Amino acid sequence: MCGIIGYIGNKPASPILINGLMRLEYRGYDSAGISTIEKNGLSIMKDKGRVKNLYDIDGIDKLTGTIGIAHTRWATHGKPSKENSHPHIDNHNMFSVVHNGIIENYNELKTFLLDNGYTFYSQTDTEVVPNLVHYYYTKDTKSDKLKFLRAVKNACNMLNGSFAIEILCKDYPNNMIVVRKDSPLVIGKGEDENYISSDIPAILSFTRNFYLLNDLEFANLSKNSIDFYDNNLNLINKETTVIEWNTSSAEKDGYDDFMLKEIYEQPNAIRETIGAKLDDNSRCDFSELNFTKDFLSSLNNIYIIACGTAMHAGLTGKYAIENLCKIHTEVDVASEFRYRSPLIDKKTLCIFISQSGETADTIAALKLCKEKGAKTLAISNVIGSSLTREADYSVYTHAGPEIAVASTKAYTSQVILITLLAIYFAEVLEQNNSEINLLKKDIIELPKKIEETLKLSETIKNFSRKVYQEKDIFFIGRGIDETVAKEGSLKLKEISYIHSESYPAGELKHGAIALIEKDVTVVSILTDENLVKKTISNIQEVITRGAKTLIITNKDINEDMFDVVIKIPDTNTLLSPILSIIPLQLFAYHISKEKGLDVDKPRNLAKSVTVE
Ligand code: M6R
């Protein structure tokens, strides 16, 4: 939530900052602002609403400063307004600050600062930061080149909560200080210029060389140097990480929206995820894990922990692991898992799934599992993300940057990666087998089958036109199809704002069927051979009550009973979510477009939820 950008170099900072904010806008779009150091001191320009509103601010095009910080906000403390927008400034106009995260003890700090004569203009938690830095700066009697850094460090040591912070100081016009704790921040190294960002894609067109800060590490940047310090202000060495993503993967490339582009990228994303892990004849290769038969046989259970769409991918992982490896597996929502005393010890493997690798609840759950002695394995799309740096082991989906708030290619690449992991575990455990060999063949054919499935877009668009004004839409399925119903329902509600629920098909008659009346749409997923007949009986029950039906299936069924049947290619049941979700992604997309909504930036949402 919230995106931050920084630039220090020889070029005017403001166009670079605004451009960077546009790319980070998926993280929040309640307000935006920039601060640069101009000849006459700190300048701050900000406003409520989208980043593009910044262009309307008088004088923004006249800024010449070559050092600056910027912010796009997802409001937590204080309503969206100009005064609550970042950057924030101290009472003496010496320090400007942008912040992503939450300062949990801001009330105590505010009282402390009020007692020391400071005043406040906003309702934000962030405003304490520039004032606290000012407080420590004026208390410091030394006057050397580290005075600014010391003040920032002393202030940060007072903060509880999460923060990625960039700070400018009027007295140090050639330096910027950044620090993070439990909130994402990367530093991009250029030639005589440096960049800061909340994520890699926003500055990928400037550099491929990134530094990753750990918690409570500080960076003091000038245009041609970056010094890193630990929390005792000892200098530390850092190596750059080279990011291979190409720049066009962070652009729309002719598509109307990132979401549509990312839906169509799925065949290639899956190819990349499968990568070298699998070929026709060999064992599944996860050499980065090197798990032994002894270790896997010692496990009492596996937990898969994640949020939102990533959790839905985890649900499919439970089917794969229990089926292929016969290890008891539970799936948990990270925000609940943390507070329910889960039974975890050395004989537990905890798998965390997160596209961004920055989701606060998922990271907190991982830390808890480590404390309890479990082995932790992260599945992420972002190399070097916080989750992967905390985990004992990490594997990557390699799906390329996902920009749209609604997750699509991240989901399918997570499903395939966790299935590959299940195969790897089964092979290490020397479970049989012929079933695994058939599954591998189906995996290799998947990208082509996704391409075929994408061709169904027009049929889905036509159905979407008929139902886009509806108030409620239900999704049902059994077995692994029910996990897809959950994801299809989430996709629809987040970008179309239509109320939607998903149910195990057999559970409907225990309550929810009371909501089914004439012309309510029920979407059903039928891919599990063993359950098709039973699900059809449940669909029959809603048809009897007047429901309109959309069926997603890979089986030969009597199509006459239903309003629309979308026939997808057949595959192994464990892989069917990768194909059956695609019509549902397109369904949500076309409905959102039909309603004229902003597909990529749905209201109230942000791509990375970096606060609890
Ligand atoms: O980055 P993460 O995978 O950890 O994000 C978790 C959820 O916030 C995310 O999957 C969210 O549910 C999707 N963007 C919804 O489409």
PDB file of C-alpha atoms in Angstrom, residues 186-343:
ATOM      1  CA  VAL A 186      14.627  -1.068  -3.453  1.00  0.00           C
ATOM      2  CA  ILE A 187      17.508   1.115  -4.634  1.00  0.00           C
ATOM      3  CA  GLY A 188      18.375   1.193  -8.326  1.00  0.00           C
ATOM      4  CA  LYS A 189      21.965   2.091  -9.186  1.00  0.00           C
ATOM      5  CA  GLY A 190      22.523   4.163 -12.327  1.00  0.00           C
ATOM      6  CA  GLU A 191      25.460   6.077 -13.867  1.00  0.00           C
ATOM      7  CA  ASP A 192      25.867   9.254 -11.800  1.00  0.00           C
ATOM      8  CA  GLU A 193      22.294   8.863 -10.646  1.00  0.00           C
ATOM      9  CA  ASN A 194      20.369   6.640  -8.257  1.00  0.00           C
ATOM     10  CA  TYR A 195      16.740   5.677  -7.893  1.00  0.00           C
ATOM     11  CA  ILE A 196      14.564   4.511  -5.046  1.00  0.00           C
ATOM     12  CA  SER A 197      11.268   2.697  -5.428  1.00  0.00           C
ATOM     13  CA  SER A 198       8.717   0.542  -3.662  1.00  0.00           C
ATOM     14  CA  ASP A 199       9.087  -2.024  -6.418  1.00  0.00           C
ATOM     15  CA  ILE A 200      11.410  -2.997  -9.223  1.00  0.00           C
ATOM     16  CA  PRO A 201       9.191  -2.518 -12.323  1.00  0.00           C
ATOM     17  CA  ALA A 202       8.684   1.208 -11.630  1.00  0.00           C
ATOM     18  CA  ILE A 203      12.375   1.943 -12.261  1.00  0.00           C
ATOM     19  CA  LEU A 204      13.263  -0.947 -14.528  1.00  0.00           C
ATOM     20  CA  SER A 205      13.589   1.342 -17.543  1.00  0.00           C
ATOM     21  CA  PHE A 206      16.470   3.162 -15.793  1.00  0.00           C
ATOM     22  CA  THR A 207      18.529   0.310 -14.385  1.00  0.00           C
ATOM     23  CA  ARG A 208      18.812  -3.446 -13.936  1.00  0.00           C
ATOM     24  CA  ASN A 209      21.122  -3.177 -10.909  1.00  0.00           C
ATOM     25  CA  PHE A 210      19.358  -3.149  -7.575  1.00  0.00           C
ATOM     26  CA  TYR A 211      20.340  -3.020  -3.926  1.00  0.00           C
ATOM     27  CA  LEU A 212      17.947  -4.635  -1.450  1.00  0.00           C
ATOM     28  CA  LEU A 213      17.797  -3.151   2.043  1.00  0.00           C
ATOM     29  CA  ASN A 214      17.172  -5.355   5.073  1.00  0.00           C
ATOM     30  CA  ASP A 215      15.143  -4.180   8.047  1.00  0.00           C
ATOM     31  CA  LEU A 216      16.653  -1.180   9.827  1.00  0.00           C
ATOM     32  CA  GLU A 217      19.421  -0.703   7.319  1.00  0.00           C
ATOM     33  CA  PHE A 218      20.009   2.881   6.202  1.00  0.00           C
ATOM     34  CA  ALA A 219      21.271   4.165   2.847  1.00  0.00           C
ATOM     35  CA  ASN A 220      22.809   7.596   2.434  1.00  0.00           C
ATOM     36  CA  LEU A 221      22.674   8.442  -1.251  1.00  0.00           C
ATOM     37  CA  SER A 222      24.327  11.079  -3.374  1.00  0.00           C
ATOM     38  CA  LYS A 223      24.198  11.095  -7.166  1.00  0.00           C
ATOM     39  CA  ASN A 224      27.370   9.009  -7.453  1.00  0.00           C
ATOM     40  CA  SER A 225      27.588   7.136  -4.170  1.00  0.00           C
ATOM     41  CA  ILE A 226      25.472   4.979  -1.903  1.00  0.00           C
ATOM     42  CA  ASP A 227      26.680   4.241   1.627  1.00  0.00           C
ATOM     43  CA  PHE A 228      24.890   1.546   3.604  1.00  0.00           C
ATOM     44  CA  TYR A 229      24.727   1.456   7.395  1.00  0.00           C
ATOM     45  CA  ASP A 230      23.382  -0.941   9.972  1.00  0.00           C
ATOM     46  CA  ASN A 231      21.297   0.223  12.917  1.00  0.00           C
ATOM     47  CA  ASN A 232      24.460   1.122  14.866  1.00  0.00           C
ATOM     48  CA  LEU A 233      25.603   3.242  11.947  1.00  0.00           C
ATOM     49  CA  ASN A 234      28.447   0.897  11.071  1.00  0.00           C
ATOM     50  CA  LEU A 235      29.191   0.956   7.340  1.00  0.00           C
ATOM     51  CA  ILE A 236      28.142  -2.289   5.642  1.00  0.00           C
ATOM     52  CA  ASN A 237      28.841  -3.764   2.206  1.00  0.00           C
ATOM     53  CA  LYS A 238      26.086  -4.676  -0.205  1.00  0.00           C
ATOM     54  CA  GLU A 239      26.173  -6.435  -3.550  1.00  0.00           C
ATOM     55  CA  THR A 240      23.845  -5.472  -6.380  1.00  0.00           C
ATOM     56  CA  THR A 241      21.226  -7.929  -7.607  1.00  0.00           C
ATOM     57  CA  VAL A 242      20.776  -7.911 -11.371  1.00  0.00           C
ATOM     58  CA  ILE A 243      17.129  -8.145 -12.452  1.00  0.00           C
ATOM     59  CA  GLU A 244      16.529  -9.844 -15.798  1.00  0.00           C
ATOM     60  CA  TRP A 245      12.885  -8.784 -16.398  1.00  0.00           C
ATOM     61  CA  ASN A 246      12.521  -6.954 -19.691  1.00  0.00           C
ATOM     62  CA  THR A 247      11.123  -3.447 -19.651  1.00  0.00           C
ATOM     63  CA  SER A 248       8.223  -4.133 -21.995  1.00  0.00           C
ATOM     64  CA  SER A 249       6.833  -6.569 -19.445  1.00  0.00           C
ATOM     65  CA  ALA A 250       6.147  -3.551 -17.259  1.00  0.00           C
ATOM     66  CA  GLU A 251       4.294  -1.727 -20.114  1.00  0.00           C
ATOM     67  CA  LYS A 252       0.806  -2.275 -21.565  1.00  0.00           C
ATOM     68  CA  ASP A 253       2.203  -3.229 -24.994  1.00  0.00           C
ATOM     69  CA  GLY A 254      -0.895  -2.184 -26.940  1.00  0.00           C
ATOM     70  CA  TYR A 255      -3.432  -3.791 -24.600  1.00  0.00           C
ATOM     71  CA  ASP A 256      -6.164  -1.580 -23.113  1.00  0.00           C
ATOM     72  CA  ASP A 257      -5.308  -2.643 -19.582  1.00  0.00           C
ATOM     73  CA  PHE A 258      -2.561  -4.428 -17.694  1.00  0.00           C
ATOM     74  CA  MET A 259      -5.069  -7.035 -16.548  1.00  0.00           C
ATOM     75  CA  LEU A 260      -5.943  -8.064 -20.098  1.00  0.00           C
ATOM     76  CA  LYS A 261      -2.285  -8.139 -21.060  1.00  0.00           C
ATOM     77  CA  GLU A 262      -1.475 -10.284 -18.051  1.00  0.00           C
ATOM     78  CA  ILE A 263      -4.340 -12.685 -18.830  1.00  0.00           C
ATOM     79  CA  TYR A 264      -2.898 -13.149 -22.321  1.00  0.00           C
ATOM     80  CA  GLU A 265       0.627 -13.527 -20.982  1.00  0.00           C
ATOM     81  CA  GLN A 266      -0.344 -16.709 -19.159  1.00  0.00           C
ATOM     82  CA  PRO A 267       0.899 -19.245 -21.750  1.00  0.00           C
ATOM     83  CA  ASN A 268       4.376 -17.709 -21.610  1.00  0.00           C
ATOM     84  CA  ALA A 269       4.295 -17.066 -17.894  1.00  0.00           C
ATOM     85  CA  ILE A 270       3.547 -20.752 -17.321  1.00  0.00           C
ATOM     86  CA  ARG A 271       6.329 -21.760 -19.732  1.00  0.00           C
ATOM     87  CA  GLU A 272       8.723 -19.626 -17.661  1.00  0.00           C
ATOM     88  CA  THR A 273       7.477 -21.113 -14.390  1.00  0.00           C
ATOM     89  CA  ILE A 274       7.901 -24.656 -15.638  1.00  0.00           C
ATOM     90  CA  GLY A 275      11.267 -23.606 -17.093  1.00  0.00           C
ATOM     91  CA  ALA A 276      13.979 -26.091 -16.412  1.00  0.00           C
ATOM     92  CA  LYS A 277      12.045 -27.788 -13.611  1.00  0.00           C
ATOM     93  CA  LEU A 278      10.615 -30.359 -15.932  1.00  0.00           C
ATOM     94  CA  ASP A 279      11.219 -32.131 -19.171  1.00  0.00           C
ATOM     95  CA  ASP A 280       9.639 -35.247 -20.554  1.00  0.00           C
ATOM     96  CA  ASN A 281      11.696 -37.968 -18.947  1.00  0.00           C
ATOM     97  CA  SER A 282      13.586 -36.616 -16.003  1.00  0.00           C
ATOM     98  CA  ARG A 283      12.717 -36.097 -12.346  1.00  0.00           C
ATOM     99  CA  CYS A 284      11.352 -32.741 -11.305  1.00  0.00           C
ATOM    100  CA  ASP A 285      14.342 -30.518 -10.593  1.00  0.00           C
ATOM    101  CA  PHE A 286      14.332 -28.260  -7.516  1.00  0.00           C
ATOM    102  CA  SER A 287      18.068 -28.316  -6.887  1.00  0.00           C
ATOM    103  CA  GLU A 288      17.719 -25.068  -4.881  1.00  0.00           C
ATOM    104  CA  LEU A 289      15.854 -27.066  -2.219  1.00  0.00           C
ATOM    105  CA  ASN A 290      17.756 -30.291  -1.979  1.00  0.00           C
ATOM    106  CA  PHE A 291      15.160 -31.867   0.358  1.00  0.00           C
ATOM    107  CA  THR A 292      16.003 -35.403   1.468  1.00  0.00           C
ATOM    108  CA  LYS A 293      13.728 -38.390   1.802  1.00  0.00           C
ATOM    109  CA  ASP A 294      14.467 -38.377   5.559  1.00  0.00           C
ATOM    110  CA  PHE A 295      13.343 -34.777   5.914  1.00  0.00           C
ATOM    111  CA  LEU A 296      10.137 -35.167   3.929  1.00  0.00           C
ATOM    112  CA  SER A 297       9.244 -38.449   5.640  1.00  0.00           C
ATOM    113  CA  SER A 298       9.737 -36.801   9.028  1.00  0.00           C
ATOM    114  CA  LEU A 299       6.994 -34.238   8.344  1.00  0.00           C
ATOM    115  CA  ASN A 300       3.748 -34.568  10.253  1.00  0.00           C
ATOM    116  CA  ASN A 301       2.082 -31.929   8.193  1.00  0.00           C
ATOM    117  CA  ILE A 302       2.473 -29.089   5.752  1.00  0.00           C
ATOM    118  CA  TYR A 303       0.857 -25.672   6.141  1.00  0.00           C
ATOM    119  CA  ILE A 304       0.292 -23.444   3.148  1.00  0.00           C
ATOM    120  CA  ILE A 305      -0.186 -19.836   4.216  1.00  0.00           C
ATOM    121  CA  ALA A 306      -1.104 -16.869   2.034  1.00  0.00           C
ATOM    122  CA  CYS A 307      -3.676 -14.136   1.382  1.00  0.00           C
ATOM    123  CA  GLY A 308      -6.328 -13.580  -1.275  1.00  0.00           C
ATOM    124  CA  THR A 309      -5.618 -15.082  -4.661  1.00  0.00           C
ATOM    125  CA  ALA A 310      -2.327 -16.556  -3.459  1.00  0.00           C
ATOM    126  CA  MET A 311      -4.283 -18.420  -0.773  1.00  0.00           C
ATOM    127  CA  HIS A 312      -6.597 -19.773  -3.481  1.00  0.00           C
ATOM    128  CA  ALA A 313      -3.530 -21.076  -5.315  1.00  0.00           C
ATOM    129  CA  GLY A 314      -2.518 -22.665  -2.010  1.00  0.00           C
ATOM    130  CA  LEU A 315      -5.857 -24.510  -1.862  1.00  0.00           C
ATOM    131  CA  THR A 316      -5.017 -26.259  -5.120  1.00  0.00           C
ATOM    132  CA  GLY A 317      -1.603 -27.095  -3.627  1.00  0.00           C
ATOM    133  CA  LYS A 318      -3.332 -29.007  -0.821  1.00  0.00           C
ATOM    134  CA  TYR A 319      -4.979 -31.272  -3.416  1.00  0.00           C
ATOM    135  CA  ALA A 320      -1.674 -31.864  -5.189  1.00  0.00           C
ATOM    136  CA  ILE A 321       0.398 -32.538  -2.059  1.00  0.00           C
ATOM    137  CA  GLU A 322      -2.135 -34.774  -0.317  1.00  0.00           C
ATOM    138  CA  ASN A 323      -2.798 -36.654  -3.530  1.00  0.00           C
ATOM    139  CA  LEU A 324       0.758 -37.203  -4.682  1.00  0.00           C
ATOM    140  CA  CYS A 325       2.745 -37.213  -1.411  1.00  0.00           C
ATOM    141  CA  LYS A 326       0.189 -38.398   1.163  1.00  0.00           C
ATOM    142  CA  ILE A 327       1.238 -35.674   3.613  1.00  0.00           C
ATOM    143  CA  HIS A 328      -1.512 -33.977   5.609  1.00  0.00           C
ATOM    144  CA  THR A 329      -1.738 -30.384   4.362  1.00  0.00           C
ATOM    145  CA  GLU A 330      -3.650 -27.409   5.715  1.00  0.00           C
ATOM    146  CA  VAL A 331      -4.230 -24.072   4.029  1.00  0.00           C
ATOM    147  CA  ASP A 332      -4.585 -20.908   6.066  1.00  0.00           C
ATOM    148  CA  VAL A 333      -5.318 -17.245   5.496  1.00  0.00           C
ATOM    149  CA  ALA A 334      -2.198 -15.533   6.861  1.00  0.00           C
ATOM    150  CA  SER A 335      -4.071 -12.915   8.890  1.00  0.00           C
ATOM    151  CA  GLU A 336      -6.011 -15.633  10.745  1.00  0.00           C
ATOM    152  CA  PHE A 337      -3.191 -18.125  11.067  1.00  0.00           C
ATOM    153  CA  ARG A 338      -1.138 -15.750  13.182  1.00  0.00           C
ATOM    154  CA  TYR A 339      -3.765 -15.570  15.879  1.00  0.00           C
ATOM    155  CA  ARG A 340      -4.916 -19.152  16.238  1.00  0.00           C
ATOM    156  CA  SER A 341      -2.019 -20.995  17.951  1.00  0.00           C
ATOM    157  CA  PRO A 342      -1.332 -23.401  15.088  1.00  0.00           C
ATOM    158  CA  LEU A 343       0.404 -26.685  15.974  1.00  0.00           C
TER     159      LEU A 343
END
